[in-house]
Amino acid sequence: MTNAPYVVGITGGSGSGKTQFLHWVRHLLGDEYSSLVSQDNYYKDLSIHDPLENRITNFDVPSLIEEKEFAYDLEQLKAGNTVRRKEYTFNNPAAVPSMLELKPAPIILVEGIFVFHFPEVVRLLDLKVFIEAREHLKFHRRMKRDTAERGFKADDVVYKYTRHVVPAYEKYIEPHKHEADLIFPNNQEYAEGECPTTAEVLVAYLKTKLS
């Protein structure tokens, strides 16, 4: 493998399909060759217990992310050190957080909506990838995910999407789109076993970083 890990930052609006895209990339690349660092696990602990408070709290702002810890852990991985981090469960009282163990690998994938917003994180990236999708698809994916996986009610999802998600995208995410080295559209839904050409293109390039 290369002497130093190759770090890929992947961002895009909520619902753009970053998680699924990363699933394809890691599957094609081989999990043993990559490590995944998710920005979501660096949310500050707000200790929210009231469902109403959880609904109105705006989590789509970069100030709620532990930026320095995010960058520090990424530096540790680049230095070949294993990182342990408590899983973030999106204030879901039914979810029991686990302790994540992030191990160094030749390819380090860093994902999150604010990855390009934090200078301390950006300086550690070797490649910047922006995933984009049509607005109605992002909303549909967000609705499906938040109701099925995070236990949110449909009206809460609508409230957050219109008041928090869209403004955050316009202010903190979309302005960094022109800084990306690669911009991949992700508007198609794929059946089990299918994989988008964009993921194959990225993996083909990443394999050139492995010896």
PDB file of N, CA and C in Angstrom, residues 63-157:
ATOM      1  N   SER A  63     -21.954  24.265  14.128  1.00  0.00           N
ATOM      2  CA  SER A  63     -21.533  24.557  15.499  1.00  0.00           C
ATOM      3  C   SER A  63     -21.830  23.408  16.455  1.00  0.00           C
ATOM      4  N   LEU A  64     -22.669  22.452  16.054  1.00  0.00           N
ATOM      5  CA  LEU A  64     -22.993  21.319  16.915  1.00  0.00           C
ATOM      6  C   LEU A  64     -22.026  20.151  16.714  1.00  0.00           C
ATOM      7  N   ILE A  65     -21.057  20.324  15.849  1.00  0.00           N
ATOM      8  CA  ILE A  65     -20.063  19.275  15.603  1.00  0.00           C
ATOM      9  C   ILE A  65     -18.780  19.583  16.368  1.00  0.00           C
ATOM     10  N   GLU A  66     -18.213  18.566  16.992  1.00  0.00           N
ATOM     11  CA  GLU A  66     -16.922  18.709  17.668  1.00  0.00           C
ATOM     12  C   GLU A  66     -15.826  18.709  16.603  1.00  0.00           C
ATOM     13  N   GLU A  67     -15.617  19.880  16.011  1.00  0.00           N
ATOM     14  CA  GLU A  67     -14.701  20.005  14.873  1.00  0.00           C
ATOM     15  C   GLU A  67     -13.277  19.577  15.215  1.00  0.00           C
ATOM     16  N   LYS A  68     -12.777  20.019  16.345  1.00  0.00           N
ATOM     17  CA  LYS A  68     -11.394  19.710  16.711  1.00  0.00           C
ATOM     18  C   LYS A  68     -11.203  18.212  16.961  1.00  0.00           C
ATOM     19  N   GLU A  69     -12.171  17.572  17.607  1.00  0.00           N
ATOM     20  CA  GLU A  69     -12.081  16.129  17.853  1.00  0.00           C
ATOM     21  C   GLU A  69     -12.166  15.364  16.538  1.00  0.00           C
ATOM     22  N   PHE A  70     -13.008  15.848  15.644  1.00  0.00           N
ATOM     23  CA  PHE A  70     -13.169  15.250  14.320  1.00  0.00           C
ATOM     24  C   PHE A  70     -11.825  15.262  13.591  1.00  0.00           C
ATOM     25  N   ALA A  71     -11.189  16.433  13.545  1.00  0.00           N
ATOM     26  CA  ALA A  71      -9.912  16.566  12.854  1.00  0.00           C
ATOM     27  C   ALA A  71      -8.810  15.777  13.565  1.00  0.00           C
ATOM     28  N   TYR A  72      -8.822  15.784  14.896  1.00  0.00           N
ATOM     29  CA  TYR A  72      -7.787  15.075  15.657  1.00  0.00           C
ATOM     30  C   TYR A  72      -7.838  13.572  15.386  1.00  0.00           C
ATOM     31  N   ASP A  73      -9.036  12.998  15.413  1.00  0.00           N
ATOM     32  CA  ASP A  73      -9.168  11.565  15.171  1.00  0.00           C
ATOM     33  C   ASP A  73      -8.729  11.208  13.755  1.00  0.00           C
ATOM     34  N   LEU A  74      -9.027  12.078  12.814  1.00  0.00           N
ATOM     35  CA  LEU A  74      -8.605  11.842  11.439  1.00  0.00           C
ATOM     36  C   LEU A  74      -7.077  11.875  11.339  1.00  0.00           C
ATOM     37  N   GLU A  75      -6.466  12.796  12.052  1.00  0.00           N
ATOM     38  CA  GLU A  75      -5.001  12.852  12.086  1.00  0.00           C
ATOM     39  C   GLU A  75      -4.411  11.577  12.692  1.00  0.00           C
ATOM     40  N   GLN A  76      -5.068  11.063  13.736  1.00  0.00           N
ATOM     41  CA  GLN A  76      -4.603   9.838  14.376  1.00  0.00           C
ATOM     42  C   GLN A  76      -4.660   8.662  13.404  1.00  0.00           C
ATOM     43  N   LEU A  77      -5.729   8.564  12.645  1.00  0.00           N
ATOM     44  CA  LEU A  77      -5.853   7.493  11.658  1.00  0.00           C
ATOM     45  C   LEU A  77      -4.767   7.618  10.586  1.00  0.00           C
ATOM     46  N   LYS A  78      -4.511   8.847  10.149  1.00  0.00           N
ATOM     47  CA  LYS A  78      -3.485   9.058   9.140  1.00  0.00           C
ATOM     48  C   LYS A  78      -2.103   8.669   9.671  1.00  0.00           C
ATOM     49  N   ALA A  79      -1.947   8.794  10.992  1.00  0.00           N
ATOM     50  CA  ALA A  79      -0.667   8.447  11.617  1.00  0.00           C
ATOM     51  C   ALA A  79      -0.560   6.953  11.908  1.00  0.00           C
ATOM     52  N   GLY A  80      -1.609   6.202  11.586  1.00  0.00           N
ATOM     53  CA  GLY A  80      -1.576   4.757  11.791  1.00  0.00           C
ATOM     54  C   GLY A  80      -2.100   4.294  13.130  1.00  0.00           C
ATOM     55  N   ASN A  81      -2.815   5.162  13.840  1.00  0.00           N
ATOM     56  CA  ASN A  81      -3.338   4.817  15.161  1.00  0.00           C
ATOM     57  C   ASN A  81      -4.823   4.469  15.101  1.00  0.00           C
ATOM     58  N   THR A  82      -5.247   3.530  15.923  1.00  0.00           N
ATOM     59  CA  THR A  82      -6.657   3.162  16.022  1.00  0.00           C
ATOM     60  C   THR A  82      -7.393   4.185  16.879  1.00  0.00           C
ATOM     61  N   VAL A  83      -8.622   4.503  16.479  1.00  0.00           N
ATOM     62  CA  VAL A  83      -9.433   5.495  17.187  1.00  0.00           C
ATOM     63  C   VAL A  83     -10.690   4.826  17.723  1.00  0.00           C
ATOM     64  N   ARG A  84     -11.037   5.126  18.959  1.00  0.00           N
ATOM     65  CA  ARG A  84     -12.287   4.648  19.548  1.00  0.00           C
ATOM     66  C   ARG A  84     -13.216   5.835  19.761  1.00  0.00           C
ATOM     67  N   ARG A  85     -14.469   5.647  19.357  1.00  0.00           N
ATOM     68  CA  ARG A  85     -15.430   6.742  19.417  1.00  0.00           C
ATOM     69  C   ARG A  85     -16.818   6.197  19.706  1.00  0.00           C
ATOM     70  N   LYS A  86     -17.535   6.843  20.606  1.00  0.00           N
ATOM     71  CA  LYS A  86     -18.892   6.418  20.932  1.00  0.00           C
ATOM     72  C   LYS A  86     -19.837   6.737  19.781  1.00  0.00           C
ATOM     73  N   GLU A  87     -20.645   5.782  19.412  1.00  0.00           N
ATOM     74  CA  GLU A  87     -21.602   5.946  18.314  1.00  0.00           C
ATOM     75  C   GLU A  87     -22.667   6.972  18.677  1.00  0.00           C
ATOM     76  N   TYR A  88     -23.018   7.797  17.703  1.00  0.00           N
ATOM     77  CA  TYR A  88     -24.096   8.776  17.901  1.00  0.00           C
ATOM     78  C   TYR A  88     -25.407   8.164  17.432  1.00  0.00           C
ATOM     79  N   THR A  89     -26.433   8.211  18.275  1.00  0.00           N
ATOM     80  CA  THR A  89     -27.706   7.538  17.966  1.00  0.00           C
ATOM     81  C   THR A  89     -28.836   8.508  17.653  1.00  0.00           C
ATOM     82  N   PHE A  90     -28.508   9.758  17.327  1.00  0.00           N
ATOM     83  CA  PHE A  90     -29.506  10.738  16.902  1.00  0.00           C
ATOM     84  C   PHE A  90     -30.603  10.936  17.955  1.00  0.00           C
ATOM     85  N   ASN A  91     -30.208  10.872  19.230  1.00  0.00           N
ATOM     86  CA  ASN A  91     -31.139  11.094  20.346  1.00  0.00           C
ATOM     87  C   ASN A  91     -32.333  10.152  20.313  1.00  0.00           C
ATOM     88  N   ASN A  92     -32.144   8.987  19.742  1.00  0.00           N
ATOM     89  CA  ASN A  92     -33.196   7.981  19.713  1.00  0.00           C
ATOM     90  C   ASN A  92     -33.133   7.190  21.020  1.00  0.00           C
ATOM     91  N   PRO A  93     -34.131   7.340  21.890  1.00  0.00           N
ATOM     92  CA  PRO A  93     -34.083   6.673  23.200  1.00  0.00           C
ATOM     93  C   PRO A  93     -34.100   5.147  23.102  1.00  0.00           C
ATOM     94  N   ALA A  94     -34.561   4.612  21.970  1.00  0.00           N
ATOM     95  CA  ALA A  94     -34.635   3.160  21.809  1.00  0.00           C
ATOM     96  C   ALA A  94     -33.308   2.567  21.340  1.00  0.00           C
ATOM     97  N   ALA A  95     -32.378   3.429  20.930  1.00  0.00           N
ATOM     98  CA  ALA A  95     -31.103   2.950  20.403  1.00  0.00           C
ATOM     99  C   ALA A  95     -30.037   2.939  21.497  1.00  0.00           C
ATOM    100  N   VAL A  96     -29.274   1.875  21.534  1.00  0.00           N
ATOM    101  CA  VAL A  96     -28.182   1.755  22.497  1.00  0.00           C
ATOM    102  C   VAL A  96     -26.869   1.986  21.751  1.00  0.00           C
ATOM    103  N   PRO A  97     -26.148   3.063  22.079  1.00  0.00           N
ATOM    104  CA  PRO A  97     -24.910   3.350  21.356  1.00  0.00           C
ATOM    105  C   PRO A  97     -23.826   2.318  21.630  1.00  0.00           C
ATOM    106  N   SER A  98     -23.046   2.037  20.622  1.00  0.00           N
ATOM    107  CA  SER A  98     -21.926   1.116  20.777  1.00  0.00           C
ATOM    108  C   SER A  98     -20.619   1.900  20.711  1.00  0.00           C
ATOM    109  N   MET A  99     -19.537   1.274  21.091  1.00  0.00           N
ATOM    110  CA  MET A  99     -18.224   1.913  21.000  1.00  0.00           C
ATOM    111  C   MET A  99     -17.595   1.509  19.675  1.00  0.00           C
ATOM    112  N   LEU A 100     -17.361   2.475  18.831  1.00  0.00           N
ATOM    113  CA  LEU A 100     -16.806   2.218  17.513  1.00  0.00           C
ATOM    114  C   LEU A 100     -15.284   2.154  17.579  1.00  0.00           C
ATOM    115  N   GLU A 101     -14.715   1.270  16.818  1.00  0.00           N
ATOM    116  CA  GLU A 101     -13.259   1.170  16.713  1.00  0.00           C
ATOM    117  C   GLU A 101     -12.877   1.433  15.270  1.00  0.00           C
ATOM    118  N   LEU A 102     -12.257   2.571  15.037  1.00  0.00           N
ATOM    119  CA  LEU A 102     -11.841   2.968  13.697  1.00  0.00           C
ATOM    120  C   LEU A 102     -10.369   2.612  13.523  1.00  0.00           C
ATOM    121  N   LYS A 103     -10.100   1.754  12.570  1.00  0.00           N
ATOM    122  CA  LYS A 103      -8.733   1.283  12.363  1.00  0.00           C
ATOM    123  C   LYS A 103      -8.115   1.947  11.127  1.00  0.00           C
ATOM    124  N   PRO A 104      -6.820   2.214  11.187  1.00  0.00           N
ATOM    125  CA  PRO A 104      -6.150   2.824  10.027  1.00  0.00           C
ATOM    126  C   PRO A 104      -6.193   1.892   8.826  1.00  0.00           C
ATOM    127  N   ALA A 105      -6.210   2.473   7.636  1.00  0.00           N
ATOM    128  CA  ALA A 105      -6.278   1.701   6.392  1.00  0.00           C
ATOM    129  C   ALA A 105      -5.656   2.532   5.276  1.00  0.00           C
ATOM    130  N   PRO A 106      -5.330   1.902   4.154  1.00  0.00           N
ATOM    131  CA  PRO A 106      -4.729   2.642   3.034  1.00  0.00           C
ATOM    132  C   PRO A 106      -5.621   3.768   2.503  1.00  0.00           C
ATOM    133  N   ILE A 107      -6.933   3.522   2.523  1.00  0.00           N
ATOM    134  CA  ILE A 107      -7.891   4.534   2.078  1.00  0.00           C
ATOM    135  C   ILE A 107      -8.772   4.912   3.264  1.00  0.00           C
ATOM    136  N   ILE A 108      -8.821   6.192   3.595  1.00  0.00           N
ATOM    137  CA  ILE A 108      -9.683   6.673   4.667  1.00  0.00           C
ATOM    138  C   ILE A 108     -10.802   7.496   4.040  1.00  0.00           C
ATOM    139  N   LEU A 109     -12.033   7.074   4.268  1.00  0.00           N
ATOM    140  CA  LEU A 109     -13.209   7.760   3.735  1.00  0.00           C
ATOM    141  C   LEU A 109     -13.828   8.604   4.838  1.00  0.00           C
ATOM    142  N   VAL A 110     -13.999   9.874   4.578  1.00  0.00           N
ATOM    143  CA  VAL A 110     -14.546  10.811   5.562  1.00  0.00           C
ATOM    144  C   VAL A 110     -15.836  11.378   5.008  1.00  0.00           C
ATOM    145  N   GLU A 111     -16.948  11.134   5.707  1.00  0.00           N
ATOM    146  CA  GLU A 111     -18.227  11.585   5.149  1.00  0.00           C
ATOM    147  C   GLU A 111     -19.019  12.409   6.145  1.00  0.00           C
ATOM    148  N   GLY A 112     -19.836  13.319   5.588  1.00  0.00           N
ATOM    149  CA  GLY A 112     -20.695  14.152   6.415  1.00  0.00           C
ATOM    150  C   GLY A 112     -21.082  15.412   5.668  1.00  0.00           C
ATOM    151  N   ILE A 113     -22.153  16.048   6.105  1.00  0.00           N
ATOM    152  CA  ILE A 113     -22.650  17.218   5.377  1.00  0.00           C
ATOM    153  C   ILE A 113     -21.748  18.444   5.530  1.00  0.00           C
ATOM    154  N   PHE A 114     -20.925  18.462   6.601  1.00  0.00           N
ATOM    155  CA  PHE A 114     -20.076  19.638   6.821  1.00  0.00           C
ATOM    156  C   PHE A 114     -18.588  19.353   6.606  1.00  0.00           C
ATOM    157  N   VAL A 115     -18.262  18.258   5.969  1.00  0.00           N
ATOM    158  CA  VAL A 115     -16.860  17.869   5.790  1.00  0.00           C
ATOM    159  C   VAL A 115     -16.047  18.954   5.088  1.00  0.00           C
ATOM    160  N   PHE A 116     -16.629  19.629   4.101  1.00  0.00           N
ATOM    161  CA  PHE A 116     -15.906  20.672   3.374  1.00  0.00           C
ATOM    162  C   PHE A 116     -15.953  22.016   4.094  1.00  0.00           C
ATOM    163  N   HIS A 117     -16.753  22.107   5.141  1.00  0.00           N
ATOM    164  CA  HIS A 117     -16.929  23.383   5.847  1.00  0.00           C
ATOM    165  C   HIS A 117     -15.834  23.627   6.880  1.00  0.00           C
ATOM    166  N   PHE A 118     -15.265  22.547   7.433  1.00  0.00           N
ATOM    167  CA  PHE A 118     -14.280  22.675   8.491  1.00  0.00           C
ATOM    168  C   PHE A 118     -12.858  22.732   7.913  1.00  0.00           C
ATOM    169  N   PRO A 119     -12.164  23.862   8.026  1.00  0.00           N
ATOM    170  CA  PRO A 119     -10.806  23.985   7.469  1.00  0.00           C
ATOM    171  C   PRO A 119      -9.835  22.946   8.010  1.00  0.00           C
ATOM    172  N   GLU A 120      -9.955  22.601   9.302  1.00  0.00           N
ATOM    173  CA  GLU A 120      -9.032  21.644   9.904  1.00  0.00           C
ATOM    174  C   GLU A 120      -9.220  20.238   9.338  1.00  0.00           C
ATOM    175  N   VAL A 121     -10.417  19.964   8.841  1.00  0.00           N
ATOM    176  CA  VAL A 121     -10.685  18.672   8.208  1.00  0.00           C
ATOM    177  C   VAL A 121     -10.281  18.717   6.735  1.00  0.00           C
ATOM    178  N   VAL A 122     -10.629  19.804   6.076  1.00  0.00           N
ATOM    179  CA  VAL A 122     -10.331  19.949   4.646  1.00  0.00           C
ATOM    180  C   VAL A 122      -8.835  19.813   4.364  1.00  0.00           C
ATOM    181  N   ARG A 123      -8.006  20.356   5.247  1.00  0.00           N
ATOM    182  CA  ARG A 123      -6.553  20.318   5.004  1.00  0.00           C
ATOM    183  C   ARG A 123      -5.999  18.891   5.037  1.00  0.00           C
ATOM    184  N   LEU A 124      -6.782  17.954   5.590  1.00  0.00           N
ATOM    185  CA  LEU A 124      -6.337  16.563   5.681  1.00  0.00           C
ATOM    186  C   LEU A 124      -6.817  15.717   4.504  1.00  0.00           C
ATOM    187  N   LEU A 125      -7.630  16.311   3.635  1.00  0.00           N
ATOM    188  CA  LEU A 125      -8.208  15.567   2.519  1.00  0.00           C
ATOM    189  C   LEU A 125      -7.303  15.584   1.293  1.00  0.00           C
ATOM    190  N   ASP A 126      -7.205  14.437   0.638  1.00  0.00           N
ATOM    191  CA  ASP A 126      -6.461  14.335  -0.614  1.00  0.00           C
ATOM    192  C   ASP A 126      -7.391  14.435  -1.829  1.00  0.00           C
ATOM    193  N   LEU A 127      -8.647  14.063  -1.632  1.00  0.00           N
ATOM    194  CA  LEU A 127      -9.625  14.097  -2.721  1.00  0.00           C
ATOM    195  C   LEU A 127     -10.970  14.502  -2.139  1.00  0.00           C
ATOM    196  N   LYS A 128     -11.669  15.409  -2.834  1.00  0.00           N
ATOM    197  CA  LYS A 128     -12.961  15.894  -2.360  1.00  0.00           C
ATOM    198  C   LYS A 128     -14.047  15.500  -3.365  1.00  0.00           C
ATOM    199  N   VAL A 129     -15.057  14.778  -2.869  1.00  0.00           N
ATOM    200  CA  VAL A 129     -16.149  14.274  -3.712  1.00  0.00           C
ATOM    201  C   VAL A 129     -17.473  14.846  -3.223  1.00  0.00           C
ATOM    202  N   PHE A 130     -18.246  15.386  -4.144  1.00  0.00           N
ATOM    203  CA  PHE A 130     -19.553  15.959  -3.824  1.00  0.00           C
ATOM    204  C   PHE A 130     -20.644  15.105  -4.476  1.00  0.00           C
ATOM    205  N   ILE A 131     -21.582  14.618  -3.665  1.00  0.00           N
ATOM    206  CA  ILE A 131     -22.710  13.833  -4.172  1.00  0.00           C
ATOM    207  C   ILE A 131     -23.932  14.742  -4.244  1.00  0.00           C
ATOM    208  N   GLU A 132     -24.547  14.820  -5.398  1.00  0.00           N
ATOM    209  CA  GLU A 132     -25.721  15.670  -5.535  1.00  0.00           C
ATOM    210  C   GLU A 132     -26.919  14.857  -6.002  1.00  0.00           C
ATOM    211  N   ALA A 133     -28.117  15.360  -5.681  1.00  0.00           N
ATOM    212  CA  ALA A 133     -29.355  14.687  -6.081  1.00  0.00           C
ATOM    213  C   ALA A 133     -30.467  15.726  -6.172  1.00  0.00           C
ATOM    214  N   ARG A 134     -31.492  15.397  -6.916  1.00  0.00           N
ATOM    215  CA  ARG A 134     -32.628  16.303  -7.050  1.00  0.00           C
ATOM    216  C   ARG A 134     -33.335  16.471  -5.708  1.00  0.00           C
ATOM    217  N   GLU A 135     -33.910  17.647  -5.515  1.00  0.00           N
ATOM    218  CA  GLU A 135     -34.483  17.996  -4.212  1.00  0.00           C
ATOM    219  C   GLU A 135     -35.582  17.042  -3.773  1.00  0.00           C
ATOM    220  N   HIS A 136     -36.475  16.665  -4.685  1.00  0.00           N
ATOM    221  CA  HIS A 136     -37.592  15.798  -4.275  1.00  0.00           C
ATOM    222  C   HIS A 136     -37.088  14.404  -3.878  1.00  0.00           C
ATOM    223  N   LEU A 137     -35.985  13.959  -4.480  1.00  0.00           N
ATOM    224  CA  LEU A 137     -35.421  12.667  -4.112  1.00  0.00           C
ATOM    225  C   LEU A 137     -34.763  12.731  -2.736  1.00  0.00           C
ATOM    226  N   LYS A 138     -34.090  13.834  -2.461  1.00  0.00           N
ATOM    227  CA  LYS A 138     -33.455  13.997  -1.149  1.00  0.00           C
ATOM    228  C   LYS A 138     -34.502  13.997  -0.045  1.00  0.00           C
ATOM    229  N   PHE A 139     -35.606  14.691  -0.296  1.00  0.00           N
ATOM    230  CA  PHE A 139     -36.676  14.732   0.704  1.00  0.00           C
ATOM    231  C   PHE A 139     -37.280  13.350   0.920  1.00  0.00           C
ATOM    232  N   HIS A 140     -37.534  12.625  -0.161  1.00  0.00           N
ATOM    233  CA  HIS A 140     -38.122  11.287  -0.067  1.00  0.00           C
ATOM    234  C   HIS A 140     -37.192  10.351   0.698  1.00  0.00           C
ATOM    235  N   ARG A 141     -35.908  10.403   0.409  1.00  0.00           N
ATOM    236  CA  ARG A 141     -34.949   9.540   1.100  1.00  0.00           C
ATOM    237  C   ARG A 141     -34.852   9.902   2.575  1.00  0.00           C
ATOM    238  N   ARG A 142     -34.880  11.187   2.867  1.00  0.00           N
ATOM    239  CA  ARG A 142     -34.823  11.627   4.268  1.00  0.00           C
ATOM    240  C   ARG A 142     -36.057  11.151   5.029  1.00  0.00           C
ATOM    241  N   MET A 143     -37.211  11.270   4.407  1.00  0.00           N
ATOM    242  CA  MET A 143     -38.454  10.832   5.048  1.00  0.00           C
ATOM    243  C   MET A 143     -38.410   9.331   5.332  1.00  0.00           C
ATOM    244  N   LYS A 144     -37.994   8.566   4.364  1.00  0.00           N
ATOM    245  CA  LYS A 144     -37.928   7.109   4.513  1.00  0.00           C
ATOM    246  C   LYS A 144     -36.941   6.709   5.605  1.00  0.00           C
ATOM    247  N   ARG A 145     -35.780   7.339   5.612  1.00  0.00           N
ATOM    248  CA  ARG A 145     -34.754   6.999   6.591  1.00  0.00           C
ATOM    249  C   ARG A 145     -35.151   7.394   8.008  1.00  0.00           C
ATOM    250  N   ASP A 146     -35.611   8.625   8.180  1.00  0.00           N
ATOM    251  CA  ASP A 146     -35.868   9.130   9.529  1.00  0.00           C
ATOM    252  C   ASP A 146     -37.073   8.475  10.195  1.00  0.00           C
ATOM    253  N   THR A 147     -38.058   8.080   9.408  1.00  0.00           N
ATOM    254  CA  THR A 147     -39.212   7.406  10.003  1.00  0.00           C
ATOM    255  C   THR A 147     -38.910   5.941  10.283  1.00  0.00           C
ATOM    256  N   ALA A 148     -38.180   5.293   9.386  1.00  0.00           N
ATOM    257  CA  ALA A 148     -37.916   3.860   9.541  1.00  0.00           C
ATOM    258  C   ALA A 148     -36.749   3.567  10.473  1.00  0.00           C
ATOM    259  N   GLU A 149     -35.680   4.352  10.395  1.00  0.00           N
ATOM    260  CA  GLU A 149     -34.462   4.046  11.134  1.00  0.00           C
ATOM    261  C   GLU A 149     -34.276   4.858  12.404  1.00  0.00           C
ATOM    262  N   ARG A 150     -34.847   6.050  12.454  1.00  0.00           N
ATOM    263  CA  ARG A 150     -34.587   6.927  13.598  1.00  0.00           C
ATOM    264  C   ARG A 150     -35.816   7.203  14.445  1.00  0.00           C
ATOM    265  N   GLY A 151     -36.940   6.613  14.055  1.00  0.00           N
ATOM    266  CA  GLY A 151     -38.142   6.701  14.873  1.00  0.00           C
ATOM    267  C   GLY A 151     -38.826   8.053  14.895  1.00  0.00           C
ATOM    268  N   PHE A 152     -38.592   8.894  13.886  1.00  0.00           N
ATOM    269  CA  PHE A 152     -39.228  10.197  13.845  1.00  0.00           C
ATOM    270  C   PHE A 152     -40.613  10.110  13.200  1.00  0.00           C
ATOM    271  N   LYS A 153     -41.497  10.994  13.609  1.00  0.00           N
ATOM    272  CA  LYS A 153     -42.812  11.084  12.986  1.00  0.00           C
ATOM    273  C   LYS A 153     -42.702  11.875  11.685  1.00  0.00           C
ATOM    274  N   ALA A 154     -43.637  11.594  10.757  1.00  0.00           N
ATOM    275  CA  ALA A 154     -43.573  12.217   9.435  1.00  0.00           C
ATOM    276  C   ALA A 154     -43.625  13.741   9.512  1.00  0.00           C
ATOM    277  N   ASP A 155     -44.495  14.292  10.367  1.00  0.00           N
ATOM    278  CA  ASP A 155     -44.594  15.753  10.441  1.00  0.00           C
ATOM    279  C   ASP A 155     -43.327  16.374  11.026  1.00  0.00           C
ATOM    280  N   ASP A 156     -42.627  15.617  11.897  1.00  0.00           N
ATOM    281  CA  ASP A 156     -41.360  16.103  12.432  1.00  0.00           C
ATOM    282  C   ASP A 156     -40.296  16.157  11.337  1.00  0.00           C
ATOM    283  N   VAL A 157     -40.325  15.171  10.456  1.00  0.00           N
ATOM    284  CA  VAL A 157     -39.367  15.139   9.348  1.00  0.00           C
ATOM    285  C   VAL A 157     -39.592  16.331   8.427  1.00  0.00           C
TER     286      VAL A 157
END
